[in-house]
Tab-separated table of C-alpha atoms in Angstrom:
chain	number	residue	atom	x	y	z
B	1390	UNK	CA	-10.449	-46.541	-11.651
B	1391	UNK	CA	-7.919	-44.286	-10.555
B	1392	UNK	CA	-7.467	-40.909	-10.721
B	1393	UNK	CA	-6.535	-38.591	-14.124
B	1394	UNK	CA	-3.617	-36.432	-13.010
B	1395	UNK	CA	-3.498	-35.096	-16.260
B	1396	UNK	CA	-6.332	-33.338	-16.095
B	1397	UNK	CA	-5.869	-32.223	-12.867
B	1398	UNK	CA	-2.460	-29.818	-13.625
B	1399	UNK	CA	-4.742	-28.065	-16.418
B	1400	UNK	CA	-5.804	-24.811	-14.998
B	1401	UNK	CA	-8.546	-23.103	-17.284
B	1402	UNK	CA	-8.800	-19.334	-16.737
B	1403	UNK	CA	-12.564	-17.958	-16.246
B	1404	UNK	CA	-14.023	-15.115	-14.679
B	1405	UNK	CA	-17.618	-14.952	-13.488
B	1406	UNK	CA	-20.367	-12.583	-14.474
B	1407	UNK	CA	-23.304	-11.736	-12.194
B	1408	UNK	CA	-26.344	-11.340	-13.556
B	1409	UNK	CA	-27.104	-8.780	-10.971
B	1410	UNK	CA	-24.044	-6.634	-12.580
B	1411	UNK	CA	-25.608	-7.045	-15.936
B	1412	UNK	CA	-29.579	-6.037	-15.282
B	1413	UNK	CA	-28.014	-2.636	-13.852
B	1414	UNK	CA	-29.252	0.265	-16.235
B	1415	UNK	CA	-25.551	1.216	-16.182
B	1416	UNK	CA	-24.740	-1.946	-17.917
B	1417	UNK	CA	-27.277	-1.677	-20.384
B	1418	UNK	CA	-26.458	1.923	-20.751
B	1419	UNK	CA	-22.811	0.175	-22.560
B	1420	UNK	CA	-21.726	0.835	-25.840
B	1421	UNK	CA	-21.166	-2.603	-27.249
B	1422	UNK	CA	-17.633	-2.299	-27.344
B	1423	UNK	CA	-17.534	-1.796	-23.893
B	1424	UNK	CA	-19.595	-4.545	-23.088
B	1425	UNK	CA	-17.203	-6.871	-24.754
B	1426	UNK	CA	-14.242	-5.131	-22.950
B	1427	UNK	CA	-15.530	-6.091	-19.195
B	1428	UNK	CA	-14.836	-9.395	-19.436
B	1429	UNK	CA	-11.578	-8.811	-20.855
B	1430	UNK	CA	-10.850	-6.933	-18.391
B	1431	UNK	CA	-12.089	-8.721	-15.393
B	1432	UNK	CA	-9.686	-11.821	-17.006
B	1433	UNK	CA	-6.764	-9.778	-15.437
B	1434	UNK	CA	-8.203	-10.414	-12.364
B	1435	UNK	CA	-5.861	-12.781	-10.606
B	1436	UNK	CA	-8.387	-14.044	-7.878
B	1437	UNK	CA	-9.358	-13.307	-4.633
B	1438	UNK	CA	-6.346	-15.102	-2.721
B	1439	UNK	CA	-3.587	-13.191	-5.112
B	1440	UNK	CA	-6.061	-10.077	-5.501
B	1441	UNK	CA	-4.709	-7.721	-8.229
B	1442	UNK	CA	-7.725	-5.221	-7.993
B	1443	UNK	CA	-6.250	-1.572	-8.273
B	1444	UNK	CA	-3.577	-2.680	-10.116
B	1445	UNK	CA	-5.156	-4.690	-13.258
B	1446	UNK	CA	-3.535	-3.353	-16.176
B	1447	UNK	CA	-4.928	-4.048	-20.157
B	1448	UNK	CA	-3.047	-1.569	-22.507
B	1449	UNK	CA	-5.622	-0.150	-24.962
B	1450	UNK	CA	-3.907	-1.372	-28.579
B	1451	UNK	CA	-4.413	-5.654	-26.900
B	1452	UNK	CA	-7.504	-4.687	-25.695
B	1453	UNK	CA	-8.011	-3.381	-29.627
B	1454	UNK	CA	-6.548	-6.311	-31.086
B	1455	UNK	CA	-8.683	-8.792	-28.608
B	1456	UNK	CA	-11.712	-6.855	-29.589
B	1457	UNK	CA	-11.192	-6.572	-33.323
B	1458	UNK	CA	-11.371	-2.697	-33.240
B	1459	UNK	CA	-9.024	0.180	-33.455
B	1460	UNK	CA	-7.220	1.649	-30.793
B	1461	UNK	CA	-9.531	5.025	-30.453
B	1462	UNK	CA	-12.557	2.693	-30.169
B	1463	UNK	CA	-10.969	0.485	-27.364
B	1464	UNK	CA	-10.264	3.839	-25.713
B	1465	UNK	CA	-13.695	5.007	-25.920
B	1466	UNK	CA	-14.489	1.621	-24.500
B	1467	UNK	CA	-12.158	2.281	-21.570
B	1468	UNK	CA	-13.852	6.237	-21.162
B	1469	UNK	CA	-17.413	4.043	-21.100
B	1470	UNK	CA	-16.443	1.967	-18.476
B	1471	UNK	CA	-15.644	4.793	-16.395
B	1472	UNK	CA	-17.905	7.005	-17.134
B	1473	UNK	CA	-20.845	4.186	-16.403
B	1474	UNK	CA	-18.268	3.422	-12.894
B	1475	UNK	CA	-17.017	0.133	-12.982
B	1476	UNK	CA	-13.473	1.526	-13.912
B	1477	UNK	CA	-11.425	3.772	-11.962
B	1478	UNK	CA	-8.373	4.726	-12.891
B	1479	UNK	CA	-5.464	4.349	-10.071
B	1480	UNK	CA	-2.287	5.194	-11.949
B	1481	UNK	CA	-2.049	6.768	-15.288
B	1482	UNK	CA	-0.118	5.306	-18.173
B	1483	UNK	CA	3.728	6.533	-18.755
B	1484	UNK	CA	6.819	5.875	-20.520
B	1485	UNK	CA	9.586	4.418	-18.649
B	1486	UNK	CA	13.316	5.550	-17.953
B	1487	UNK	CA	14.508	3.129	-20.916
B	1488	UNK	CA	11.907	4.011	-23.336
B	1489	UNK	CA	9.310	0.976	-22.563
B	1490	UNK	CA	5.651	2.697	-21.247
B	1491	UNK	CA	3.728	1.329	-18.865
B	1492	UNK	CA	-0.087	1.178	-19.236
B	1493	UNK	CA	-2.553	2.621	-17.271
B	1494	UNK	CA	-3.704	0.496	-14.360
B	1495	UNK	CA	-7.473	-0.081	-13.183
B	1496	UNK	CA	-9.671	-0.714	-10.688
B	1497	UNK	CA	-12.478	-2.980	-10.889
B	1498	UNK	CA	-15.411	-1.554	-8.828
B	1499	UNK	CA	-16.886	-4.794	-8.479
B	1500	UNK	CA	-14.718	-6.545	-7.245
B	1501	UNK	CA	-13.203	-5.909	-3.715
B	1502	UNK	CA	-9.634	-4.237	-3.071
B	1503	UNK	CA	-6.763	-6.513	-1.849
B	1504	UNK	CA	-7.230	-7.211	2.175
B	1505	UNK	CA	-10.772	-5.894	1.935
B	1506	UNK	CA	-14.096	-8.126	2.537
B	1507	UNK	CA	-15.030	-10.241	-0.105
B	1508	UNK	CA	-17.722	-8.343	-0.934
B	1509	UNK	CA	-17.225	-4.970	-0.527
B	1510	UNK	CA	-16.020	-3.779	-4.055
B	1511	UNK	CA	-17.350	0.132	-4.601
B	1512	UNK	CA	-20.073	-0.682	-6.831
B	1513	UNK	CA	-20.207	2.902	-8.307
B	1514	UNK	CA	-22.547	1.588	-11.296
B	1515	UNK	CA	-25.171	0.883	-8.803
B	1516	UNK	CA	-25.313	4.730	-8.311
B	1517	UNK	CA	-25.014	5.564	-11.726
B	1518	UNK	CA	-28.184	7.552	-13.267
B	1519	UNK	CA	-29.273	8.003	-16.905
B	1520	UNK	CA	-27.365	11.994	-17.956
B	1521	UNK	CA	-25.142	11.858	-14.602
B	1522	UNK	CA	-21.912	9.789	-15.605
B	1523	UNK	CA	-18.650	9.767	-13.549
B	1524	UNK	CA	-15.728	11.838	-14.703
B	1525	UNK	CA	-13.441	10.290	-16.855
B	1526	UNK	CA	-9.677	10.910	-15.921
B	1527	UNK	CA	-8.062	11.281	-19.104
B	1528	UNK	CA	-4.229	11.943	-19.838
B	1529	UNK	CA	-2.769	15.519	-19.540
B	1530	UNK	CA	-1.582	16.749	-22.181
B	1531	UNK	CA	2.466	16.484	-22.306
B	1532	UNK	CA	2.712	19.625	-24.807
B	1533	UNK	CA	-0.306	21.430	-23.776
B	1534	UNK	CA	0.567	24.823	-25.520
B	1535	UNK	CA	2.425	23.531	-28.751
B	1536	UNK	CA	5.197	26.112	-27.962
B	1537	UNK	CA	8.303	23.407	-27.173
B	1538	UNK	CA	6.964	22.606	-23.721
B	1539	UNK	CA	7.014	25.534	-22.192
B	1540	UNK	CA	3.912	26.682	-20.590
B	1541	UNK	CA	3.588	30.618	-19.772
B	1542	UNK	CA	1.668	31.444	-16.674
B	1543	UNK	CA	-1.684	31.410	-17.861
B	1544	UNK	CA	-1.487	28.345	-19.626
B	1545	UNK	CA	-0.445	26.739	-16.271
B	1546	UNK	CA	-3.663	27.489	-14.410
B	1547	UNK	CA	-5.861	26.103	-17.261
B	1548	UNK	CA	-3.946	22.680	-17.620
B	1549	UNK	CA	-3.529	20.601	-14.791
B	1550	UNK	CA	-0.058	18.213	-14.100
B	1551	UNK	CA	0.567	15.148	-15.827
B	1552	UNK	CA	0.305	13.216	-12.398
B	1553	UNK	CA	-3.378	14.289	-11.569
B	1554	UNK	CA	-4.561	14.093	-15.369
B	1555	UNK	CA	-7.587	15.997	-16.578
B	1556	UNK	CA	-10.869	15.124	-16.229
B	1557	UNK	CA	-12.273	14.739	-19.837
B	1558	UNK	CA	-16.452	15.198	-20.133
B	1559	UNK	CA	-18.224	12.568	-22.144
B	1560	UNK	CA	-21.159	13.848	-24.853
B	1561	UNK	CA	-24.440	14.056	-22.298
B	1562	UNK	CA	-22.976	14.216	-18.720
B	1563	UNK	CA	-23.620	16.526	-15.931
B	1564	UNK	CA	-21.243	15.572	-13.760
């Protein structure tokens, strides 16, 4: 018998979950939404030899219509993952010159950073205590005041830039 070629140009795309991730009390800390995101998200992963980690990018209304929720619920599932710290958020989302927005892109703490050990991902949900969740970086407002943009000089202490975001505190933290 020789060999099936056909079957060897298919190229099924998984993703692996350790079961050491999900015994963590940050994982089981999840709101089920959120737990249903990960994987999702961890399916942008491209690999370790073309490592996208840092820049994996899931726009919140496809992660909605994956998870069979609204957009504000995905969202909240996004503000989980950080808060619990296996998300961090390395670039906020914008709009583009021509109109098309870019969504916000991620890293996986996991999972190790391009040129980085194999296993040396950040692991911030190891840390992650019961009350004590991460801050959430959250997008600044673009009309903070509601006067036509223009912010007086109070107003500009109290909201930061749209480049550095705010940091937005989740119902029961302390951090």
């Amino acid at each position: 018998m020789g060999r099936d070629r056909k079957n060897e140009e298919r190229h099924e795309h998984w993703t692996k979950m350790l079961r050491s991730t999900m015994e963590t009390p940050a994982w089981a800390a999840w709101s089920t939404t959120a737990q249903a995101l990960y994987p999702w998200l961890k399916f942008e992963w491209k690999g370790p030899k073309a490592n996208n980690n840092g820049k994996i990018s899931l726009p919140v209304r496809v992660a909605a219509d994956r998870l069979g929720c609204n957009a504000k619920t995905a969202a909240r599932a996004f503000h989980d993952l950080q808060a619990k710290g296996f998300l961090l958020l390395t670039q906020h989302g914008r709009m583009g010159t021509e109109g098309k927005g870019a969504a916000p892109t991620y890293e996986i703490t996991e999972l190790a950073l391009p040129g980085q050990d194999d296993h040396s991902g950040k692991k911030l949900y190891l840390h992650w205590e019961q009350g004590h969740d991460y801050a959430v970086r959250a997008h600044a407002p673009c009309n903070p005041t509601g006067r036509n943009g223009i912010l007086s000089d109070e107003s500009k202490n109290i909201f930061p830039s749209p480049k550095t975001g705010r940091v937005v505190p989740i119902n029961g933290t302390k951090r």
